[in-house]
């Protein structure tokens, strides 16, 4: 993996990081990109916001399946 990612590659890695553990190379490349790209850094924040907003819904959904 190259060290300088394009924004499209960086956002794809952010989303993949939600489902799997990124390799050391992927994490370093992503971290380097996020240091210089404010737009992608905002995207990381938005993904985190969506994850936290989905928490109550998941709890509600799981509660309904138990009954």
PDB file of C-alpha atoms in Angstrom:
ATOM      1  CA  UNK A   1       0.000   0.000   0.000  1.00  0.00           C
ATOM      2  CA  UNK A   2       1.305   3.428  -0.885  1.00  0.00           C
ATOM      3  CA  UNK A   3       1.788   5.980   1.854  1.00  0.00           C
ATOM      4  CA  UNK A   4      -0.024   8.867   0.152  1.00  0.00           C
ATOM      5  CA  UNK A   5      -3.691   8.012  -0.110  1.00  0.00           C
ATOM      6  CA  UNK A   6      -6.303   9.793  -2.165  1.00  0.00           C
ATOM      7  CA  UNK A   7      -9.415  10.919  -0.314  1.00  0.00           C
ATOM      8  CA  UNK A   8     -11.487   8.144  -1.865  1.00  0.00           C
ATOM      9  CA  UNK A   9      -9.013   5.530  -0.610  1.00  0.00           C
ATOM     10  CA  UNK A  10      -8.855   7.128   2.841  1.00  0.00           C
ATOM     11  CA  UNK A  11     -12.632   7.183   3.291  1.00  0.00           C
ATOM     12  CA  UNK A  12     -12.818   3.575   2.126  1.00  0.00           C
ATOM     13  CA  UNK A  13     -10.270   2.627   4.800  1.00  0.00           C
ATOM     14  CA  UNK A  14     -12.238   4.522   7.445  1.00  0.00           C
ATOM     15  CA  UNK A  15     -15.345   2.518   6.576  1.00  0.00           C
ATOM     16  CA  UNK A  16     -13.419  -0.759   6.375  1.00  0.00           C
ATOM     17  CA  UNK A  17     -12.014   0.017   9.813  1.00  0.00           C
ATOM     18  CA  UNK A  18     -15.541  -0.221  11.167  1.00  0.00           C
ATOM     19  CA  UNK A  19     -15.721  -3.872  10.087  1.00  0.00           C
ATOM     20  CA  UNK A  20     -12.176  -5.153  10.461  1.00  0.00           C
ATOM     21  CA  UNK A  21      -8.829  -4.331  12.011  1.00  0.00           C
ATOM     22  CA  UNK A  22      -6.699  -2.377   9.556  1.00  0.00           C
ATOM     23  CA  UNK A  23      -3.118  -3.481   8.956  1.00  0.00           C
ATOM     24  CA  UNK A  24      -0.265  -1.421  10.356  1.00  0.00           C
ATOM     25  CA  UNK A  25       0.505  -0.084   6.870  1.00  0.00           C
ATOM     26  CA  UNK A  26      -3.122   0.882   6.295  1.00  0.00           C
ATOM     27  CA  UNK A  27      -3.361   2.614   9.683  1.00  0.00           C
ATOM     28  CA  UNK A  28      -0.168   4.581   9.087  1.00  0.00           C
ATOM     29  CA  UNK A  29      -1.203   5.631   5.593  1.00  0.00           C
ATOM     30  CA  UNK A  30      -4.617   6.693   6.868  1.00  0.00           C
ATOM     31  CA  UNK A  31      -3.163   8.589   9.819  1.00  0.00           C
ATOM     32  CA  UNK A  32      -0.742  10.440   7.524  1.00  0.00           C
ATOM     33  CA  UNK A  33      -3.583  11.365   5.154  1.00  0.00           C
ATOM     34  CA  UNK A  34      -5.745  12.605   8.025  1.00  0.00           C
ATOM     35  CA  UNK A  35      -2.928  14.888   9.190  1.00  0.00           C
ATOM     36  CA  UNK A  36      -3.095  16.834   5.949  1.00  0.00           C
ATOM     37  CA  UNK A  37      -6.753  16.505   4.898  1.00  0.00           C
ATOM     38  CA  UNK A  38      -9.349  18.316   6.961  1.00  0.00           C
ATOM     39  CA  UNK A  39     -12.227  17.016   4.827  1.00  0.00           C
ATOM     40  CA  UNK A  40     -11.394  13.399   5.545  1.00  0.00           C
ATOM     41  CA  UNK A  41     -10.881  14.217   9.210  1.00  0.00           C
ATOM     42  CA  UNK A  42     -14.434  15.619   9.259  1.00  0.00           C
ATOM     43  CA  UNK A  43     -15.610  12.387   7.602  1.00  0.00           C
ATOM     44  CA  UNK A  44     -14.049  10.380  10.455  1.00  0.00           C
ATOM     45  CA  UNK A  45     -16.015  12.541  12.888  1.00  0.00           C
ATOM     46  CA  UNK A  46     -19.220  11.988  10.944  1.00  0.00           C
ATOM     47  CA  UNK A  47     -18.715   8.211  10.969  1.00  0.00           C
ATOM     48  CA  UNK A  48     -18.175   8.356  14.731  1.00  0.00           C
ATOM     49  CA  UNK A  49     -21.333  10.413  15.143  1.00  0.00           C
ATOM     50  CA  UNK A  50     -23.327   7.883  13.107  1.00  0.00           C
ATOM     51  CA  UNK A  51     -21.886   5.020  15.174  1.00  0.00           C
ATOM     52  CA  UNK A  52     -22.900   6.707  18.433  1.00  0.00           C
ATOM     53  CA  UNK A  53     -26.349   7.605  17.069  1.00  0.00           C
ATOM     54  CA  UNK A  54     -26.931   3.990  16.054  1.00  0.00           C
ATOM     55  CA  UNK A  55     -26.126   2.703  19.563  1.00  0.00           C
ATOM     56  CA  UNK A  56     -29.578   3.366  21.037  1.00  0.00           C
ATOM     57  CA  UNK A  57     -31.260   1.940  17.941  1.00  0.00           C
ATOM     58  CA  UNK A  58     -29.222  -1.257  18.167  1.00  0.00           C
ATOM     59  CA  UNK A  59     -30.122  -1.601  21.854  1.00  0.00           C
ATOM     60  CA  UNK A  60     -33.814  -1.086  21.017  1.00  0.00           C
ATOM     61  CA  UNK A  61     -33.621  -3.565  18.132  1.00  0.00           C
ATOM     62  CA  UNK A  62     -31.868  -6.193  20.247  1.00  0.00           C
ATOM     63  CA  UNK A  63     -34.378  -5.719  23.062  1.00  0.00           C
ATOM     64  CA  UNK A  64     -37.239  -6.365  20.632  1.00  0.00           C
ATOM     65  CA  UNK A  65     -35.658  -9.590  19.391  1.00  0.00           C
ATOM     66  CA  UNK A  66     -35.377 -11.021  22.885  1.00  0.00           C
ATOM     67  CA  UNK A  67     -39.150 -10.975  23.407  1.00  0.00           C
TER      68      UNK A  67
END
